[in-house]
Short mmCIF file of C-alpha atoms in Angstrom, two decimals:
data_model
loop_
_atom_site.label_atom_id
_atom_site.label_comp_id
_atom_site.label_asym_id
_atom_site.label_seq_id
_atom_site.Cartn_x
_atom_site.Cartn_y
_atom_site.Cartn_z
CA MET T 251 0.00 0.00 0.00
CA ALA T 252 2.90 2.34 0.77
CA ILE T 253 4.33 1.86 -2.72
CA PHE T 254 0.90 2.40 -4.29
CA SER T 255 0.40 5.58 -2.22
CA LEU T 256 3.82 6.94 -3.20
CA LYS T 257 3.19 6.27 -6.90
CA SER T 258 -0.21 7.94 -6.66
CA THR T 259 1.26 11.02 -4.95
CA ILE T 260 3.96 11.39 -7.60
CA ALA T 261 1.41 10.93 -10.38
CA ARG T 262 -0.95 13.54 -8.86
CA LEU T 263 1.88 16.08 -8.56
CA ARG T 264 2.81 15.43 -12.18
CA ASP T 265 -0.81 15.91 -13.20
CA ARG T 266 -1.09 19.22 -11.32
CA ILE T 267 1.99 20.51 -13.04
CA GLY T 268 0.59 19.22 -16.34
CA LYS T 269 -2.63 21.18 -15.93
CA HIS T 270 -0.67 24.43 -16.06
CA ARG T 271 1.35 23.52 -19.12
CA PRO T 272 0.48 25.43 -22.26
CA ASN T 273 -0.18 23.50 -25.48
CA GLN T 274 -0.36 20.03 -23.98
CA ASP T 275 0.38 17.29 -26.47
CA THR T 276 -2.39 15.35 -28.14
CA VAL T 277 -2.32 11.56 -28.15
CA GLY T 278 -1.53 9.88 -31.44
CA SER T 279 -4.07 9.08 -34.12
CA PHE T 280 -4.54 5.42 -35.02
CA ASN T 281 -5.89 6.28 -38.46
CA ASP T 282 -2.85 8.41 -39.30
CA ARG T 283 -0.47 5.65 -38.23
CA GLN T 284 -2.49 3.02 -40.06
CA GLN T 285 -2.31 4.98 -43.31
CA LYS T 286 1.41 5.66 -42.89
CA GLU T 287 2.24 1.98 -42.35
CA ALA T 288 -0.43 0.68 -44.76
CA ALA T 289 -1.41 -1.61 -41.88
CA PHE T 290 -4.76 -3.03 -43.00
CA ASP T 291 -4.30 -6.75 -42.37
CA SER T 292 -5.38 -7.57 -38.81
CA ARG T 293 -4.96 -10.48 -36.44
CA VAL T 294 -6.54 -11.16 -33.05
CA ARG T 295 -3.87 -11.33 -30.35
CA GLY T 296 -6.19 -11.95 -27.41
CA ILE T 297 -5.81 -10.76 -23.85
CA ARG T 298 -2.38 -9.94 -22.49
CA THR T 299 -0.59 -7.40 -20.31
CA VAL T 300 0.63 -4.24 -22.05
CA PRO T 301 3.12 -1.64 -20.75
CA ILE T 302 1.29 1.65 -20.17
CA ASP T 303 4.05 3.70 -21.80
CA ARG T 304 3.47 1.89 -25.12
CA ILE T 305 -0.14 3.08 -25.30
CA VAL T 306 0.38 6.20 -27.37
CA GLY T 307 -2.94 7.10 -29.02
CA SER T 308 -6.64 6.65 -29.50
CA VAL T 309 -8.74 5.28 -32.33
CA GLY T 310 -11.54 7.83 -32.24
CA ARG T 311 -11.01 10.52 -29.60
CA TYR T 312 -7.36 11.46 -30.07
CA GLN T 313 -8.18 15.15 -30.67
CA ASP T 314 -10.07 15.41 -27.36
CA LEU T 315 -7.36 13.87 -25.16
CA ASP T 316 -4.08 15.20 -23.80
CA ASP T 317 -0.96 13.07 -23.42
CA ARG T 318 -2.26 11.69 -20.09
CA PHE T 319 -5.48 10.50 -21.82
CA ARG T 320 -7.55 13.11 -19.98
CA LEU T 321 -10.10 15.36 -21.65
CA LYS T 322 -8.24 18.53 -22.64
CA LEU T 323 -10.85 20.78 -21.03
CA HIS T 324 -10.43 18.85 -17.75
CA VAL T 325 -14.19 18.59 -17.39
CA PRO T 326 -15.02 16.40 -14.35
CA SER T 327 -16.13 12.92 -15.45
CA GLU T 328 -18.34 10.75 -13.24
CA ARG T 329 -17.26 7.69 -15.16
CA LEU T 330 -13.57 8.45 -14.59
CA GLN T 331 -14.23 8.95 -10.87
CA ARG T 332 -16.02 5.59 -10.66
CA ILE T 333 -13.11 3.86 -12.40
CA LYS T 334 -10.59 5.49 -10.06
CA GLU T 335 -12.64 4.43 -7.05
CA ALA T 336 -12.75 0.85 -8.34
CA MET T 337 -8.97 0.85 -8.83
CA ARG T 338 -8.41 2.19 -5.31
CA GLU T 339 -10.55 -0.58 -3.88
CA GLY T 340 -8.91 -3.24 -6.01
CA ARG T 341 -12.11 -4.19 -7.82
CA PRO T 342 -11.58 -5.99 -11.16
CA LEU T 343 -12.19 -4.02 -14.35
CA PRO T 344 -12.65 -5.46 -17.84
CA PRO T 345 -9.62 -5.36 -20.15
CA VAL T 346 -9.25 -2.28 -22.30
CA ARG T 347 -9.49 -2.84 -26.05
CA LEU T 348 -6.38 -1.84 -28.00
CA TYR T 349 -5.28 -1.75 -31.61
CA GLN T 350 -1.60 -2.52 -32.10
CA ILE T 351 0.72 -1.33 -34.89
CA LYS T 352 4.28 -2.53 -34.41
CA ASP T 353 5.19 -1.77 -30.78
CA GLU T 354 2.59 0.94 -30.23
CA TYR T 355 -0.99 0.64 -29.00
CA TYR T 356 -4.08 2.77 -29.63
CA VAL T 357 -7.18 2.75 -27.45
CA MET T 358 -10.38 1.48 -29.06
CA ASP T 359 -12.24 1.30 -25.76
CA GLY T 360 -10.95 2.29 -22.34
CA ASN T 361 -9.59 5.85 -22.46
CA HIS T 362 -10.82 6.50 -18.89
CA ARG T 363 -9.15 3.33 -17.59
CA ILE T 364 -5.88 4.37 -19.23
CA ALA T 365 -6.15 7.86 -17.72
CA ALA T 366 -6.79 6.42 -14.25
CA ALA T 367 -3.93 3.92 -14.60
CA LYS T 368 -1.55 6.74 -15.58
CA GLU T 369 -2.73 8.88 -12.66
CA PHE T 370 -2.09 6.06 -10.20
CA GLY T 371 1.34 5.37 -11.69
CA HIS T 372 0.55 1.87 -12.96
CA ASP T 373 3.16 0.28 -15.24
CA GLU T 374 0.90 -2.22 -17.04
CA ILE T 375 -2.74 -2.84 -17.89
CA LEU T 376 -4.70 -5.85 -19.09
CA ALA T 377 -5.82 -5.47 -22.70
CA ASP T 378 -7.70 -7.29 -25.44
CA ILE T 379 -5.57 -6.70 -28.54
CA ILE T 380 -6.09 -6.68 -32.29
CA GLU T 381 -2.82 -6.21 -34.18
CA PHE T 382 -2.67 -4.49 -37.56
CA ILE T 383 0.22 -5.78 -39.65
CA PRO T 384 2.21 -3.17 -41.62
CA SER T 385 2.70 -3.52 -45.35
CA PRO T 386 6.02 -5.20 -46.33
CA THR T 387 7.46 -2.02 -47.82
CA THR T 388 10.55 -1.75 -45.60
CA LEU T 389 12.96 -4.16 -43.91
CA GLN T 390 11.56 -3.13 -40.54
CA ASN T 391 8.04 -3.95 -41.66
CA LEU T 392 9.18 -7.32 -42.96
CA VAL T 393 10.57 -8.08 -39.50
CA PHE T 394 7.25 -7.17 -37.90
CA ARG T 395 5.39 -9.42 -40.31
CA ASP T 396 7.80 -12.25 -39.49
CA ARG T 397 7.14 -11.62 -35.82
CA ALA T 398 3.37 -11.69 -36.37
CA ASP T 399 3.66 -15.05 -38.15
CA PHE T 400 5.86 -16.37 -35.32
CA PHE T 401 3.34 -15.49 -32.63
CA ASP T 402 0.48 -16.90 -34.72
CA ARG T 403 2.30 -20.23 -34.86
CA THR T 404 3.54 -20.35 -31.27
CA GLN T 405 0.76 -18.52 -29.39
CA LEU T 406 3.45 -17.23 -27.02
CA LYS T 407 2.53 -14.23 -24.89
CA ALA T 408 6.13 -13.15 -24.36
CA ASP T 409 7.64 -10.13 -26.11
CA ILE T 410 10.45 -11.34 -28.40
CA GLN T 411 12.07 -8.53 -30.38
CA LEU T 412 14.32 -9.31 -33.36
CA THR T 413 15.73 -6.68 -35.70
CA GLU T 414 16.81 -8.76 -38.73
CA VAL T 415 14.66 -10.40 -41.40
CA GLY T 416 14.64 -14.20 -41.33
CA GLN T 417 15.67 -14.71 -37.71
CA PHE T 418 12.24 -15.83 -36.53
CA ALA T 419 12.52 -18.77 -38.92
CA HIS T 420 15.48 -20.04 -36.88
CA LEU T 421 13.42 -19.85 -33.69
CA LEU T 422 10.58 -21.78 -35.34
CA LYS T 423 13.06 -24.48 -36.41
CA GLN T 424 14.38 -24.72 -32.85
CA ILE T 425 10.84 -25.16 -31.54
CA GLU T 426 10.09 -27.86 -34.12
CA ASP T 427 13.34 -29.67 -33.22
CA HIS T 428 12.48 -29.35 -29.53
CA ARG T 429 9.00 -30.73 -30.19
CA ALA T 430 10.49 -33.81 -31.88
CA TYR T 431 12.87 -34.29 -28.95
CA LEU T 432 10.06 -34.06 -26.37
CA GLN T 433 7.93 -36.56 -28.29
CA SER T 434 10.83 -39.00 -28.54
CA GLU T 435 11.86 -38.55 -24.89
CA ARG T 436 8.38 -38.91 -23.41
CA SER T 437 6.72 -41.12 -26.03
CA GLU T 438 3.71 -38.83 -26.31
CA CYS T 439 2.41 -36.23 -28.73
CA PHE T 440 3.16 -32.55 -28.19
CA SER T 441 1.43 -29.71 -29.96
CA PHE T 442 3.63 -27.06 -31.53
CA GLU T 443 2.23 -24.50 -29.06
CA ALA T 444 3.09 -26.69 -26.06
CA ALA T 445 6.62 -27.24 -27.38
CA ALA T 446 6.96 -23.47 -27.87
CA GLN T 447 6.01 -22.85 -24.25
CA ASP T 448 8.57 -25.37 -23.01
CA TRP T 449 11.25 -24.01 -25.39
CA TYR T 450 10.66 -20.48 -24.13
CA LYS T 451 10.80 -21.49 -20.46
CA THR T 452 13.74 -23.92 -20.54
CA ILE T 453 15.90 -22.71 -23.45
CA PHE T 454 15.17 -19.19 -24.68
CA ARG T 455 14.69 -17.46 -21.33
CA PRO T 456 17.73 -19.04 -19.57
CA LEU T 457 20.10 -18.14 -22.42
CA CYS T 458 18.69 -14.58 -22.54
CA THR T 459 19.30 -14.28 -18.80
CA ILE T 460 22.91 -15.34 -19.26
CA ILE T 461 23.32 -12.82 -22.09
CA ARG T 462 21.95 -10.00 -19.91
CA ARG T 463 24.25 -10.89 -17.04
CA GLY T 464 27.17 -10.88 -19.42
CA ARG T 465 26.32 -7.26 -20.38
CA LEU T 466 26.80 -8.09 -24.07
CA LEU T 467 24.25 -5.52 -25.18
CA GLU T 468 26.44 -2.68 -23.90
CA SER T 469 28.76 -3.09 -26.88
CA LEU T 470 25.96 -3.67 -29.43
CA PRO T 471 23.70 -0.59 -29.46
CA GLY T 472 20.49 -1.01 -31.40
CA ARG T 473 20.40 -4.77 -30.86
CA SER T 474 18.06 -6.70 -28.60
CA VAL T 475 18.74 -9.58 -26.27
CA ALA T 476 16.74 -11.77 -28.69
CA ASP T 477 19.13 -10.75 -31.50
CA LEU T 478 22.06 -12.07 -29.48
CA TYR T 479 20.11 -15.19 -28.55
CA ALA T 480 19.56 -15.88 -32.26
CA TYR T 481 23.20 -15.19 -33.15
CA ILE T 482 24.64 -17.41 -30.43
CA SER T 483 22.12 -20.24 -30.70
CA VAL T 484 22.30 -20.48 -34.49
CA HIS T 485 26.10 -20.65 -34.40
CA GLN T 486 26.13 -23.13 -31.52
CA TRP T 487 23.26 -25.39 -32.50
CA GLU T 488 22.73 -25.11 -36.26
CA THR T 489 25.65 -24.09 -38.44
CA GLY T 490 28.54 -25.72 -36.57
CA ARG T 491 30.63 -22.87 -37.99
CA ARG T 492 34.13 -22.33 -36.64
CA ARG T 493 34.02 -19.32 -34.33
CA ARG T 494 36.73 -16.75 -33.84
CA TYR T 495 35.93 -16.16 -30.18
CA GLY T 496 37.51 -19.42 -29.00
CA SER T 497 36.31 -22.28 -26.84
CA GLY T 498 35.08 -20.37 -23.79
CA ILE T 499 31.52 -20.22 -25.03
CA ASP T 500 31.54 -23.97 -25.74
CA GLU T 501 32.21 -24.66 -22.08
CA LEU T 502 29.32 -22.42 -21.05
CA ILE T 503 26.83 -23.30 -23.80
CA PRO T 504 27.02 -26.88 -25.18
CA ASP T 505 26.85 -27.33 -28.95
CA ASN T 506 23.56 -29.20 -28.57
CA MET T 507 20.34 -27.35 -27.69
CA GLU T 508 18.90 -30.17 -25.58
CA ALA T 509 22.19 -30.54 -23.66
CA PHE T 510 21.94 -26.83 -22.85
CA ARG T 511 18.33 -27.30 -21.72
CA LYS T 512 19.32 -30.15 -19.42
CA LYS T 513 22.17 -28.10 -17.98
CA MET T 514 19.88 -25.14 -17.27
CA MET T 515 17.20 -27.34 -15.68
CA GLU T 516 19.82 -28.53 -13.21
CA THR T 517 20.88 -24.94 -12.45
CA LYS T 518 19.00 -22.45 -10.30
CA ASP T 519 18.30 -19.09 -11.92
CA CYS T 520 20.46 -17.32 -9.33
CA ASP T 521 23.38 -19.58 -10.29
CA TYR T 522 23.32 -18.83 -14.02
CA PRO T 523 26.91 -18.06 -15.07
CA GLU T 524 27.99 -14.78 -16.60
CA MET T 525 29.17 -14.81 -20.20
CA ARG T 526 32.53 -13.33 -19.31
CA ARG T 527 36.03 -14.63 -18.77
CA GLY T 528 39.27 -13.19 -17.49
CA ILE T 529 42.45 -12.71 -19.47
CA THR T 530 45.93 -12.45 -17.96
CA ALA T 531 48.70 -11.01 -20.12
CA PHE T 532 52.18 -9.52 -19.78
CA ILE T 533 53.36 -6.43 -21.61
CA LEU T 534 57.02 -5.68 -22.23
CA MET T 535 57.74 -2.00 -22.75
CA ASN T 536 60.61 0.14 -23.97
CA VAL T 537 60.48 3.82 -22.96
CA GLN T 538 62.53 6.95 -23.48
CA ALA T 539 65.43 7.64 -21.15
CA LYS T 540 64.55 9.51 -17.93
CA LYS T 541 60.80 8.90 -18.43
CA GLU T 542 60.76 5.42 -16.99
CA PHE T 543 59.48 6.35 -13.52
CA LYS T 544 56.75 8.63 -14.86
CA VAL T 545 55.51 5.85 -17.13
CA VAL T 546 55.57 3.38 -14.22
CA ASP T 547 53.43 5.75 -12.13
CA LYS T 548 50.91 6.25 -14.94
CA ILE T 549 50.71 2.53 -15.67
CA TYR T 550 50.21 1.73 -11.99
CA GLU T 551 47.09 3.94 -11.88
CA LEU T 552 45.28 1.77 -14.46
CA GLU T 553 42.64 -0.48 -12.94
CA GLU T 554 43.52 -3.41 -15.18
CA VAL T 555 47.18 -3.44 -14.11
CA ARG T 556 48.09 -5.96 -11.41
CA GLU T 557 51.88 -5.57 -11.28
CA VAL T 558 54.47 -3.14 -12.61
CA HIS T 559 58.21 -3.84 -12.63
CA SER T 560 61.14 -1.76 -13.77
CA VAL T 561 63.62 -4.33 -15.08
CA HIS T 562 67.16 -4.58 -16.43
CA GLY T 563 67.81 -6.09 -19.84
CA ASP T 564 66.36 -5.73 -23.31
CA VAL T 565 63.14 -4.13 -22.00
CA ASP T 566 62.59 -1.33 -19.52
CA ILE T 567 59.23 -2.15 -17.92
CA LEU T 568 57.27 -5.37 -17.37
CA ILE T 569 53.57 -5.17 -16.45
CA LYS T 570 50.98 -7.80 -15.69
CA ILE T 571 47.37 -7.02 -16.64
CA TYR T 572 44.02 -8.68 -16.04
CA LEU T 573 41.21 -7.96 -18.49
CA SER T 574 37.62 -9.16 -18.77
CA ARG T 575 35.86 -10.00 -22.00
CA ASP T 576 32.57 -11.45 -23.15
CA LEU T 577 32.64 -14.81 -24.86
CA LEU T 578 31.90 -13.37 -28.30
CA SER T 579 35.17 -11.43 -28.41
CA SER T 580 38.68 -12.77 -28.78
CA ASP T 581 41.56 -12.40 -26.34
CA ALA T 582 43.66 -10.77 -29.03
CA GLU T 583 41.24 -7.95 -29.86
CA ILE T 584 40.56 -7.09 -26.19
CA ILE T 585 44.28 -7.01 -25.34
CA SER T 586 45.08 -5.05 -28.50
CA GLN T 587 42.43 -2.46 -27.66
CA PHE T 588 43.80 -2.03 -24.13
CA VAL T 589 47.41 -1.70 -25.27
CA HIS T 590 46.57 0.75 -28.04
CA GLU T 591 44.22 2.98 -26.01
CA LYS T 592 45.83 2.95 -22.58
CA VAL T 593 49.50 2.02 -22.94
CA ARG T 594 50.91 3.20 -26.24
CA GLN T 595 49.31 6.62 -25.85
CA LEU T 596 51.40 7.41 -22.77
CA PRO T 597 54.18 9.99 -23.36
CA GLY T 598 57.59 8.34 -23.47
CA VAL T 599 56.49 4.86 -24.65
CA ILE T 600 58.64 3.70 -27.59
CA SER T 601 57.40 0.15 -28.18
CA THR T 602 55.46 -2.70 -26.59
CA LYS T 603 55.33 -6.47 -26.88
CA THR T 604 52.51 -8.58 -25.48
CA LEU T 605 52.84 -12.10 -24.09
CA ILE T 606 49.74 -14.25 -23.44
CA PRO T 607 50.28 -17.23 -21.09
CA GLY T 608 49.37 -20.63 -22.40
CA TYR T 609 49.81 -23.00 -19.47
CA SER T 610 50.34 -21.56 -16.00
CA LYS T 611 50.93 -22.77 -12.42
CA ILE T 612 50.54 -20.10 -9.73
CA LYS T 613 51.38 -20.36 -6.05
CA ASP T 614 49.12 -18.67 -3.52
CA SER T 615 50.61 -15.65 -1.81
CA ARG T 616 49.32 -14.44 1.56
CA LYS T 617 50.99 -11.07 1.40
CA THR T 618 52.19 -8.61 -1.21
CA GLU T 619 55.85 -7.69 -1.14
CA GLU T 620 57.71 -4.89 -2.86
CA HIS T 621 61.04 -5.90 -4.39
CA SER T 622 63.70 -3.47 -5.56
CA SER T 623 67.21 -3.89 -6.85
CA GLY T 624 70.10 -1.52 -7.24
#
């Protein structure tokens, strides 16, 4: 109740401020968007939960509503007050009716319920959805049509976002393969929809969780977690293509989809591993005369540096570094990036040479000692 009260208070303050704003925005027009996308083919999606912030317009009353789905004249509405009272008391309300075009929703019936939900700070609302499929005039529209076909086949309620044409076909093949496996394993028939539900729960969602924990999306702007799922799973389970990122991912994700499923079923969600690994490397450096100590000090400040040694011989400085990389990158490119951006740019550095350990045996040390010679 405390959280609900806080959300309501914040929403009311936002509304009060909004009432004094000049030229409040109008919600979007479904008809305008429909014409723009040439979205005239429709499919019933049924009842599901929809994020409030994706409801952007109205089918018939868009000119009368502000961006909070309230009447622009702020005329008191008995119906709105009754809906708000029902929400406060926790009484069930019928789902709103929405038209969907791509990832946006337009209200066919339920403007007052949307307005009340926004005022109370709700994140989601139950909706009965009809989706209008855009014309295949662009690559993006082709992706949305592929997605519509995928959800027609699978009847999944989850939101799976892919950005490339043809990727949903790989997911459908995985589900069909999984269906055959389940039928063979349990000696009973499985519908495609039932296999899709099991695939989503035991294969798709666990791998997506691992991808998120590995923070892979940080280096791939514009891509979705489903994009990376498709990329990794297709390479691991379909093509058998030699990968440049090494064997680390093979240890984490077996090259057989059902082996991965079995591994995840034996693992608690909180124990899912991160898709990252550590790299230890040594860098040999030559520097200009009389700049050795300044370079040592600068190198020592770097977070990735574990040890720095001024040495006698063919090189001037020896450093030990520890880097972290995701399993889709190679050791060489991560080390090269570090050396180029953080080492070679230092004033006084003449040249560097990198050594990557192959086989190592390390003794535990209970204390750190400083050694000096001379």
